[in-house]
Amino acid sequence: MCASGHSFDAAKQGYFNLLVGKGTSFEADTAEMVAARVRFLESGHYRPLADAVAAAVVPLFPAEAATLLDSGTGTGHYLRVLLDTAGAAPARVTAIGLDISKFAMRRAARLNPEVTNLVCDVWQPLPVGDDSVDVVTVIFAPRNPSEFARVLRPGGRLVVVTPRAGHLAAIAEQTGMLGIEAGKDDRLIDAMSAQFRVETVRDLDVPLTLAPREVADLAYMGPAGHHLDRDELAARLAGLTSSSAVEARFRITVFCLAGRPR
Ligand SMILES: C[S@@+](CC[C@H](N)C(=O)[O-])C[C@H]1O[C@@H](n2cnc3c(N)ncnc32)[C@H](O)[C@@H]1O
């Protein structure tokens, strides 16, 4: 029960649903999009990104105990790699995963049973106390800078993963995936600048060789999945050769709180 008297559902699948009433008008990822995401991420093509995120985040944990919030955790894939990597470090990690999609959260709860998994809307006040989190991670998911700043402890960090210009460019047109507009990186930094300043930036390029089925999953698991029809996609991809060479281009940006250095 929250302070306003709402009670919340503890789903038998192992997560808490904190969406009240009809919830947000935002379009959550569907079950099909989530299934495509699970298949693609399990293929290991994005493992170098998961390892790079873990390498960026784990050293930010305080020595003894750390609290981590993965906002827009999706199926919990990156959080799993992060927790496994942190398992070898001395810090005890308490992790919260949140996402607006209950389909994603069912998967995340299965993969990360030790995590507090919450279905909620990042555009609403987050169900996390002020100054209580050491690191917020946001991997290809929406960002609410004022809420992230509120929940972070002084000295805490926000780690954001975004695609860079040219990401998956070789297959973007065929699949109807949305291209990355020029200037997007600057807009991200501008949008965060009232609360955060950039501490480090790491770019990661991952060459991929993808089977047609993997191209379809990659297209379907992202924002394009909301407006792509599966049959139309199959028709578009009918001409694909047995493998497509494509490059994934990522950026990992670590932000610290503006005016509150460690
Ligand atoms: C592209 S997926 C990335 C998921 C995960 N971080 C990953 O990389 O596998 C974006 C995620 O953001 C979630 N999302 C979108 N809008 C949201 C909102 N308003 N509040 C919370 N999560 C949201 C979607 O449901 C989806 O799981």
mmCIF file of C-alpha atoms and ligand atoms in Angstrom:
data_model
loop_
_atom_site.group_PDB
_atom_site.id
_atom_site.type_symbol
_atom_site.label_atom_id
_atom_site.label_comp_id
_atom_site.label_asym_id
_atom_site.label_seq_id
_atom_site.Cartn_x
_atom_site.Cartn_y
_atom_site.Cartn_z
ATOM 1 C CA MET A 1 0.000 0.000 0.000
ATOM 2 C CA CYS A 2 1.471 3.429 -0.890
ATOM 3 C CA ALA A 3 1.102 6.725 0.993
ATOM 4 C CA SER A 4 -1.884 7.671 -1.197
ATOM 5 C CA GLY A 5 -3.734 4.492 -0.220
ATOM 6 C CA HIS A 6 -3.213 2.525 -3.456
ATOM 7 C CA SER A 7 -2.478 -1.152 -3.100
ATOM 8 C CA PHE A 8 -0.317 -2.860 -5.685
ATOM 9 C CA ASP A 9 -0.304 -6.278 -7.296
ATOM 10 C CA ALA A 10 2.472 -8.714 -6.485
ATOM 11 C CA ALA A 11 2.309 -10.801 -9.663
ATOM 12 C CA LYS A 12 2.890 -14.519 -9.255
ATOM 13 C CA GLN A 13 5.582 -14.178 -11.931
ATOM 14 C CA GLY A 14 7.772 -12.427 -9.332
ATOM 15 C CA TYR A 15 7.447 -8.682 -9.909
ATOM 16 C CA PHE A 16 5.398 -5.843 -8.443
ATOM 17 C CA ASN A 17 3.034 -3.873 -10.632
ATOM 18 C CA LEU A 18 3.016 -0.259 -9.439
ATOM 19 C CA LEU A 19 1.025 1.151 -12.344
ATOM 20 C CA VAL A 20 -2.130 2.696 -10.965
ATOM 21 C CA GLY A 21 -5.396 2.720 -12.943
ATOM 22 C CA LYS A 22 -4.946 2.873 -16.686
ATOM 23 C CA GLY A 23 -1.335 3.921 -16.226
ATOM 24 C CA THR A 24 0.594 5.822 -18.781
ATOM 25 C CA SER A 25 -0.302 6.464 -22.386
ATOM 26 C CA PHE A 26 3.221 5.373 -23.365
ATOM 27 C CA GLU A 27 3.332 2.337 -25.623
ATOM 28 C CA ALA A 28 4.998 -0.497 -23.683
ATOM 29 C CA ASP A 29 6.924 -3.216 -25.504
ATOM 30 C CA THR A 30 4.622 -6.051 -26.507
ATOM 31 C CA ALA A 31 5.046 -9.769 -25.774
ATOM 32 C CA GLU A 32 6.248 -10.336 -29.367
ATOM 33 C CA MET A 33 8.809 -7.543 -29.146
ATOM 34 C CA VAL A 34 10.043 -8.951 -25.850
ATOM 35 C CA ALA A 35 10.326 -12.475 -27.315
ATOM 36 C CA ALA A 36 12.397 -11.090 -30.227
ATOM 37 C CA ARG A 37 14.607 -9.244 -27.722
ATOM 38 C CA VAL A 38 15.197 -12.391 -25.664
ATOM 39 C CA ARG A 39 16.122 -14.428 -28.760
ATOM 40 C CA PHE A 40 18.475 -11.773 -30.087
ATOM 41 C CA LEU A 41 20.209 -11.007 -26.790
ATOM 42 C CA GLU A 42 20.626 -14.714 -26.015
ATOM 43 C CA SER A 43 22.464 -15.129 -29.332
ATOM 44 C CA GLY A 44 25.362 -13.245 -27.685
ATOM 45 C CA HIS A 45 25.870 -10.670 -30.465
ATOM 46 C CA TYR A 46 25.617 -7.795 -27.967
ATOM 47 C CA ARG A 47 27.737 -9.470 -25.300
ATOM 48 C CA PRO A 48 30.625 -7.013 -25.875
ATOM 49 C CA LEU A 49 28.218 -4.215 -24.907
ATOM 50 C CA ALA A 50 27.044 -6.047 -21.783
ATOM 51 C CA ASP A 51 30.680 -6.560 -20.751
ATOM 52 C CA ALA A 52 31.535 -2.910 -21.469
ATOM 53 C CA VAL A 53 28.579 -1.713 -19.377
ATOM 54 C CA ALA A 54 29.653 -3.961 -16.504
ATOM 55 C CA ALA A 55 33.235 -2.703 -16.839
ATOM 56 C CA ALA A 56 31.981 0.895 -16.637
ATOM 57 C CA VAL A 57 29.577 0.342 -13.740
ATOM 58 C CA VAL A 58 31.183 -2.122 -11.300
ATOM 59 C CA PRO A 59 34.163 0.158 -10.449
ATOM 60 C CA LEU A 60 31.641 2.874 -9.491
ATOM 61 C CA PHE A 61 30.241 0.754 -6.648
ATOM 62 C CA PRO A 62 31.282 1.694 -3.122
ATOM 63 C CA ALA A 63 33.558 -0.935 -1.550
ATOM 64 C CA GLU A 64 31.126 -2.578 0.875
ATOM 65 C CA ALA A 65 27.583 -2.316 -0.430
ATOM 66 C CA ALA A 66 25.970 -0.769 -3.482
ATOM 67 C CA THR A 67 22.450 0.006 -4.651
ATOM 68 C CA LEU A 68 21.808 -0.098 -8.377
ATOM 69 C CA LEU A 69 18.703 0.966 -10.300
ATOM 70 C CA ASP A 70 18.329 -0.290 -13.884
ATOM 71 C CA SER A 71 15.665 1.935 -15.399
ATOM 72 C CA GLY A 72 13.926 0.460 -18.456
ATOM 73 C CA THR A 73 15.524 -2.895 -17.589
ATOM 74 C CA GLY A 74 13.578 -4.711 -20.311
ATOM 75 C CA THR A 75 14.220 -8.434 -20.046
ATOM 76 C CA GLY A 76 16.946 -7.795 -17.453
ATOM 77 C CA HIS A 77 19.692 -9.048 -19.786
ATOM 78 C CA TYR A 78 22.276 -6.324 -19.129
ATOM 79 C CA LEU A 79 21.486 -6.286 -15.415
ATOM 80 C CA ARG A 80 22.194 -10.047 -15.247
ATOM 81 C CA VAL A 81 25.674 -9.624 -16.757
ATOM 82 C CA LEU A 82 26.307 -6.668 -14.466
ATOM 83 C CA LEU A 83 25.347 -8.576 -11.329
ATOM 84 C CA ASP A 84 27.382 -11.614 -12.374
ATOM 85 C CA THR A 85 30.404 -9.378 -12.975
ATOM 86 C CA ALA A 86 29.896 -7.580 -9.658
ATOM 87 C CA GLY A 87 29.611 -10.963 -7.932
ATOM 88 C CA ALA A 88 33.371 -11.252 -8.154
ATOM 89 C CA ALA A 89 33.884 -7.824 -6.535
ATOM 90 C CA PRO A 90 33.639 -7.203 -2.786
ATOM 91 C CA ALA A 91 30.522 -4.987 -2.886
ATOM 92 C CA ARG A 92 27.129 -6.457 -1.893
ATOM 93 C CA VAL A 93 24.731 -5.232 -4.562
ATOM 94 C CA THR A 94 21.057 -4.488 -4.010
ATOM 95 C CA ALA A 95 19.407 -4.064 -7.408
ATOM 96 C CA ILE A 96 16.096 -2.660 -8.576
ATOM 97 C CA GLY A 97 14.865 -3.152 -12.147
ATOM 98 C CA LEU A 98 11.964 -1.142 -13.459
ATOM 99 C CA ASP A 99 10.096 -1.205 -16.731
ATOM 100 C CA ILE A 100 6.662 -0.220 -17.965
ATOM 101 C CA SER A 101 6.187 -3.484 -19.884
ATOM 102 C CA LYS A 102 4.813 -6.341 -17.801
ATOM 103 C CA PHE A 103 5.856 -8.756 -20.554
ATOM 104 C CA ALA A 104 9.459 -7.607 -20.210
ATOM 105 C CA MET A 105 9.183 -7.720 -16.439
ATOM 106 C CA ARG A 106 8.037 -11.353 -16.449
ATOM 107 C CA ARG A 107 11.250 -12.278 -18.235
ATOM 108 C CA ALA A 108 13.357 -10.030 -16.019
ATOM 109 C CA ALA A 109 11.878 -11.545 -12.861
ATOM 110 C CA ARG A 110 12.741 -15.037 -14.082
ATOM 111 C CA LEU A 111 16.288 -14.090 -15.088
ATOM 112 C CA ASN A 112 17.009 -11.928 -12.031
ATOM 113 C CA PRO A 113 15.078 -13.376 -9.089
ATOM 114 C CA GLU A 114 17.281 -11.578 -6.559
ATOM 115 C CA VAL A 115 16.335 -8.173 -8.028
ATOM 116 C CA THR A 116 13.341 -6.064 -6.934
ATOM 117 C CA ASN A 117 11.468 -5.965 -10.254
ATOM 118 C CA LEU A 118 8.873 -3.209 -10.609
ATOM 119 C CA VAL A 119 6.420 -2.452 -13.392
ATOM 120 C CA CYS A 120 6.213 1.324 -13.323
ATOM 121 C CA ASP A 121 6.467 4.428 -15.454
ATOM 122 C CA VAL A 122 9.743 6.329 -15.484
ATOM 123 C CA TRP A 123 7.777 9.525 -16.145
ATOM 124 C CA GLN A 124 6.034 9.211 -12.772
ATOM 125 C CA PRO A 125 7.800 9.729 -9.437
ATOM 126 C CA LEU A 126 9.996 6.639 -9.029
ATOM 127 C CA PRO A 127 9.206 4.336 -6.089
ATOM 128 C CA VAL A 128 12.706 4.823 -4.696
ATOM 129 C CA GLY A 129 13.818 7.082 -1.816
ATOM 130 C CA ASP A 130 15.851 10.280 -2.163
ATOM 131 C CA ASP A 131 19.657 9.881 -2.107
ATOM 132 C CA SER A 132 19.420 6.089 -1.937
ATOM 133 C CA VAL A 133 21.042 4.765 -5.129
ATOM 134 C CA ASP A 134 24.738 4.592 -6.065
ATOM 135 C CA VAL A 135 24.332 3.960 -9.802
ATOM 136 C CA VAL A 136 21.394 4.345 -12.195
ATOM 137 C CA THR A 137 21.783 2.526 -15.527
ATOM 138 C CA VAL A 138 19.639 3.375 -18.553
ATOM 139 C CA ILE A 139 20.263 1.187 -21.587
ATOM 140 C CA PHE A 140 18.335 2.261 -24.712
ATOM 141 C CA ALA A 141 15.482 3.402 -22.494
ATOM 142 C CA PRO A 142 13.788 6.724 -21.636
ATOM 143 C CA ARG A 143 15.477 9.104 -19.213
ATOM 144 C CA ASN A 144 13.906 11.217 -16.488
ATOM 145 C CA PRO A 145 16.850 13.335 -15.308
ATOM 146 C CA SER A 146 15.152 15.007 -12.361
ATOM 147 C CA GLU A 147 13.977 11.711 -10.884
ATOM 148 C CA PHE A 148 17.384 10.087 -11.464
ATOM 149 C CA ALA A 149 19.043 13.049 -9.721
ATOM 150 C CA ARG A 150 16.615 12.790 -6.800
ATOM 151 C CA VAL A 151 17.246 9.083 -6.146
ATOM 152 C CA LEU A 152 21.043 9.209 -6.583
ATOM 153 C CA ARG A 153 23.234 9.647 -3.531
ATOM 154 C CA PRO A 154 25.741 12.514 -3.589
ATOM 155 C CA GLY A 155 28.641 11.084 -5.581
ATOM 156 C CA GLY A 156 26.325 8.683 -7.439
ATOM 157 C CA ARG A 157 26.526 8.136 -11.194
ATOM 158 C CA LEU A 158 24.117 7.813 -14.076
ATOM 159 C CA VAL A 159 25.306 5.473 -16.849
ATOM 160 C CA VAL A 160 23.474 5.861 -20.171
ATOM 161 C CA VAL A 161 23.833 3.640 -23.241
ATOM 162 C CA THR A 162 22.700 5.074 -26.578
ATOM 163 C CA PRO A 163 23.150 4.096 -30.224
ATOM 164 C CA ARG A 164 25.435 6.376 -32.283
ATOM 165 C CA ALA A 165 25.015 7.682 -35.821
ATOM 166 C CA GLY A 166 25.537 4.806 -38.264
ATOM 167 C CA HIS A 167 24.264 2.175 -35.788
ATOM 168 C CA LEU A 168 23.034 -0.826 -37.838
ATOM 169 C CA ALA A 169 22.962 1.481 -40.869
ATOM 170 C CA ALA A 170 23.450 -1.363 -43.373
ATOM 171 C CA ILE A 171 20.068 -2.882 -42.482
ATOM 172 C CA ALA A 172 18.128 0.171 -41.281
ATOM 173 C CA GLU A 173 16.385 0.900 -44.557
ATOM 174 C CA GLN A 174 15.465 -2.704 -45.426
ATOM 175 C CA THR A 175 13.967 -3.321 -42.027
ATOM 176 C CA GLY A 176 12.221 -0.001 -41.509
ATOM 177 C CA MET A 177 14.294 0.651 -38.370
ATOM 178 C CA LEU A 178 14.488 4.267 -37.318
ATOM 179 C CA GLY A 179 17.831 5.872 -38.149
ATOM 180 C CA ILE A 180 19.806 7.758 -35.499
ATOM 181 C CA GLU A 181 19.407 11.461 -36.209
ATOM 182 C CA ALA A 182 22.510 13.654 -36.349
ATOM 183 C CA GLY A 183 23.023 15.708 -33.188
ATOM 184 C CA LYS A 184 21.259 13.180 -30.939
ATOM 185 C CA ASP A 185 24.305 12.908 -28.640
ATOM 186 C CA ASP A 186 24.342 16.664 -28.060
ATOM 187 C CA ARG A 187 20.627 16.642 -27.352
ATOM 188 C CA LEU A 188 21.081 13.896 -24.739
ATOM 189 C CA ILE A 189 23.711 15.967 -22.937
ATOM 190 C CA ASP A 190 21.583 19.138 -23.184
ATOM 191 C CA ALA A 191 18.564 17.305 -21.753
ATOM 192 C CA MET A 192 20.620 16.148 -18.756
ATOM 193 C CA SER A 193 22.578 19.359 -18.172
ATOM 194 C CA ALA A 194 20.384 20.872 -15.449
ATOM 195 C CA GLN A 195 21.139 17.931 -13.143
ATOM 196 C CA PHE A 196 24.186 16.141 -14.586
ATOM 197 C CA ARG A 197 27.537 16.680 -16.206
ATOM 198 C CA VAL A 198 29.448 14.231 -18.385
ATOM 199 C CA GLU A 199 32.278 12.437 -16.651
ATOM 200 C CA THR A 200 33.397 9.897 -19.271
ATOM 201 C CA VAL A 201 32.327 8.772 -22.728
ATOM 202 C CA ARG A 202 33.235 5.429 -24.279
ATOM 203 C CA ASP A 203 32.328 4.487 -27.839
ATOM 204 C CA LEU A 204 32.082 0.833 -28.769
ATOM 205 C CA ASP A 205 31.742 -0.540 -32.307
ATOM 206 C CA VAL A 206 30.726 -4.185 -32.698
ATOM 207 C CA PRO A 207 30.883 -5.812 -36.149
ATOM 208 C CA LEU A 208 28.106 -8.372 -36.583
ATOM 209 C CA THR A 209 27.297 -11.079 -39.095
ATOM 210 C CA LEU A 210 23.585 -11.775 -38.860
ATOM 211 C CA ALA A 211 21.307 -14.462 -40.249
ATOM 212 C CA PRO A 212 17.982 -13.214 -41.723
ATOM 213 C CA ARG A 213 16.106 -14.412 -38.639
ATOM 214 C CA GLU A 214 18.450 -12.377 -36.421
ATOM 215 C CA VAL A 215 17.972 -9.292 -38.590
ATOM 216 C CA ALA A 216 14.218 -9.676 -38.140
ATOM 217 C CA ASP A 217 14.524 -10.014 -34.365
ATOM 218 C CA LEU A 218 16.856 -7.032 -34.161
ATOM 219 C CA ALA A 219 14.395 -4.901 -36.094
ATOM 220 C CA TYR A 220 11.428 -6.122 -34.125
ATOM 221 C CA MET A 221 12.897 -5.765 -30.617
ATOM 222 C CA GLY A 222 13.475 -1.997 -30.804
ATOM 223 C CA PRO A 223 11.203 1.014 -31.176
ATOM 224 C CA ALA A 224 10.460 0.018 -34.795
ATOM 225 C CA GLY A 225 8.648 -3.038 -33.380
ATOM 226 C CA HIS A 226 5.777 -0.740 -32.399
ATOM 227 C CA HIS A 227 4.992 0.099 -36.008
ATOM 228 C CA LEU A 228 6.355 -2.899 -37.931
ATOM 229 C CA ASP A 229 4.002 -5.582 -39.091
ATOM 230 C CA ARG A 230 5.629 -9.033 -38.856
ATOM 231 C CA ASP A 231 4.394 -10.110 -42.332
ATOM 232 C CA GLU A 232 5.511 -6.857 -43.922
ATOM 233 C CA LEU A 233 8.901 -7.314 -42.304
ATOM 234 C CA ALA A 234 9.167 -10.893 -43.628
ATOM 235 C CA ALA A 235 8.382 -9.596 -47.142
ATOM 236 C CA ARG A 236 10.978 -6.836 -46.830
ATOM 237 C CA LEU A 237 13.624 -9.330 -45.674
ATOM 238 C CA ALA A 238 12.826 -11.990 -48.286
ATOM 239 C CA GLY A 239 15.687 -10.734 -50.470
ATOM 240 C CA LEU A 240 18.324 -10.954 -47.714
ATOM 241 C CA THR A 241 21.319 -13.172 -48.331
ATOM 242 C CA SER A 242 22.223 -15.858 -45.793
ATOM 243 C CA SER A 243 24.156 -13.371 -43.728
ATOM 244 C CA SER A 244 24.299 -9.593 -43.411
ATOM 245 C CA ALA A 245 27.408 -7.712 -42.317
ATOM 246 C CA VAL A 246 26.476 -4.789 -40.136
ATOM 247 C CA GLU A 247 28.043 -2.666 -37.403
ATOM 248 C CA ALA A 248 26.460 -1.841 -34.060
ATOM 249 C CA ARG A 249 27.665 1.514 -32.740
ATOM 250 C CA PHE A 250 27.141 2.263 -29.083
ATOM 251 C CA ARG A 251 28.039 5.047 -26.680
ATOM 252 C CA ILE A 252 28.351 4.589 -22.922
ATOM 253 C CA THR A 253 28.170 7.941 -21.137
ATOM 254 C CA VAL A 254 28.844 8.227 -17.416
ATOM 255 C CA PHE A 255 27.272 11.285 -15.806
ATOM 256 C CA CYS A 256 27.859 12.631 -12.299
ATOM 257 C CA LEU A 257 25.542 14.978 -10.471
ATOM 258 C CA ALA A 258 26.242 18.570 -11.449
ATOM 259 C CA GLY A 259 27.534 20.533 -8.491
ATOM 260 C CA ARG A 260 27.753 17.449 -6.268
ATOM 261 C CA PRO A 261 31.151 15.876 -7.073
ATOM 262 C CA ARG A 262 32.298 12.873 -5.007
HETATM 263 C C1 LIG B 1 14.727 -0.637 -26.235
HETATM 264 S S1 LIG B 1 14.136 -1.348 -24.758
HETATM 265 C C2 LIG B 1 15.624 -1.588 -23.787
HETATM 266 C C3 LIG B 1 15.481 -2.609 -22.682
HETATM 267 C C4 LIG B 1 16.770 -3.015 -21.964
HETATM 268 N N1 LIG B 1 17.390 -1.908 -21.272
HETATM 269 C C5 LIG B 1 17.725 -3.620 -22.962
HETATM 270 O O1 LIG B 1 18.583 -2.890 -23.458
HETATM 271 O O2 LIG B 1 17.587 -4.815 -23.245
HETATM 272 C C6 LIG B 1 13.382 0.036 -23.951
HETATM 273 C C7 LIG B 1 12.693 -0.371 -22.671
HETATM 274 O O3 LIG B 1 12.165 0.807 -22.056
HETATM 275 C C8 LIG B 1 10.891 0.489 -21.533
HETATM 276 N N2 LIG B 1 10.115 1.735 -21.378
HETATM 277 C C9 LIG B 1 9.612 2.510 -22.353
HETATM 278 N N3 LIG B 1 8.934 3.537 -21.823
HETATM 279 C C10 LIG B 1 9.011 3.412 -20.475
HETATM 280 C C11 LIG B 1 8.490 4.167 -19.398
HETATM 281 N N4 LIG B 1 7.759 5.252 -19.612
HETATM 282 N N5 LIG B 1 8.752 3.753 -18.140
HETATM 283 C C12 LIG B 1 9.500 2.630 -17.922
HETATM 284 N N6 LIG B 1 10.018 1.873 -18.921
HETATM 285 C C13 LIG B 1 9.775 2.258 -20.180
HETATM 286 C C14 LIG B 1 10.299 -0.469 -22.583
HETATM 287 O O4 LIG B 1 9.219 -1.229 -22.073
HETATM 288 C C15 LIG B 1 11.530 -1.296 -22.928
HETATM 289 O O5 LIG B 1 11.653 -2.464 -22.134
#
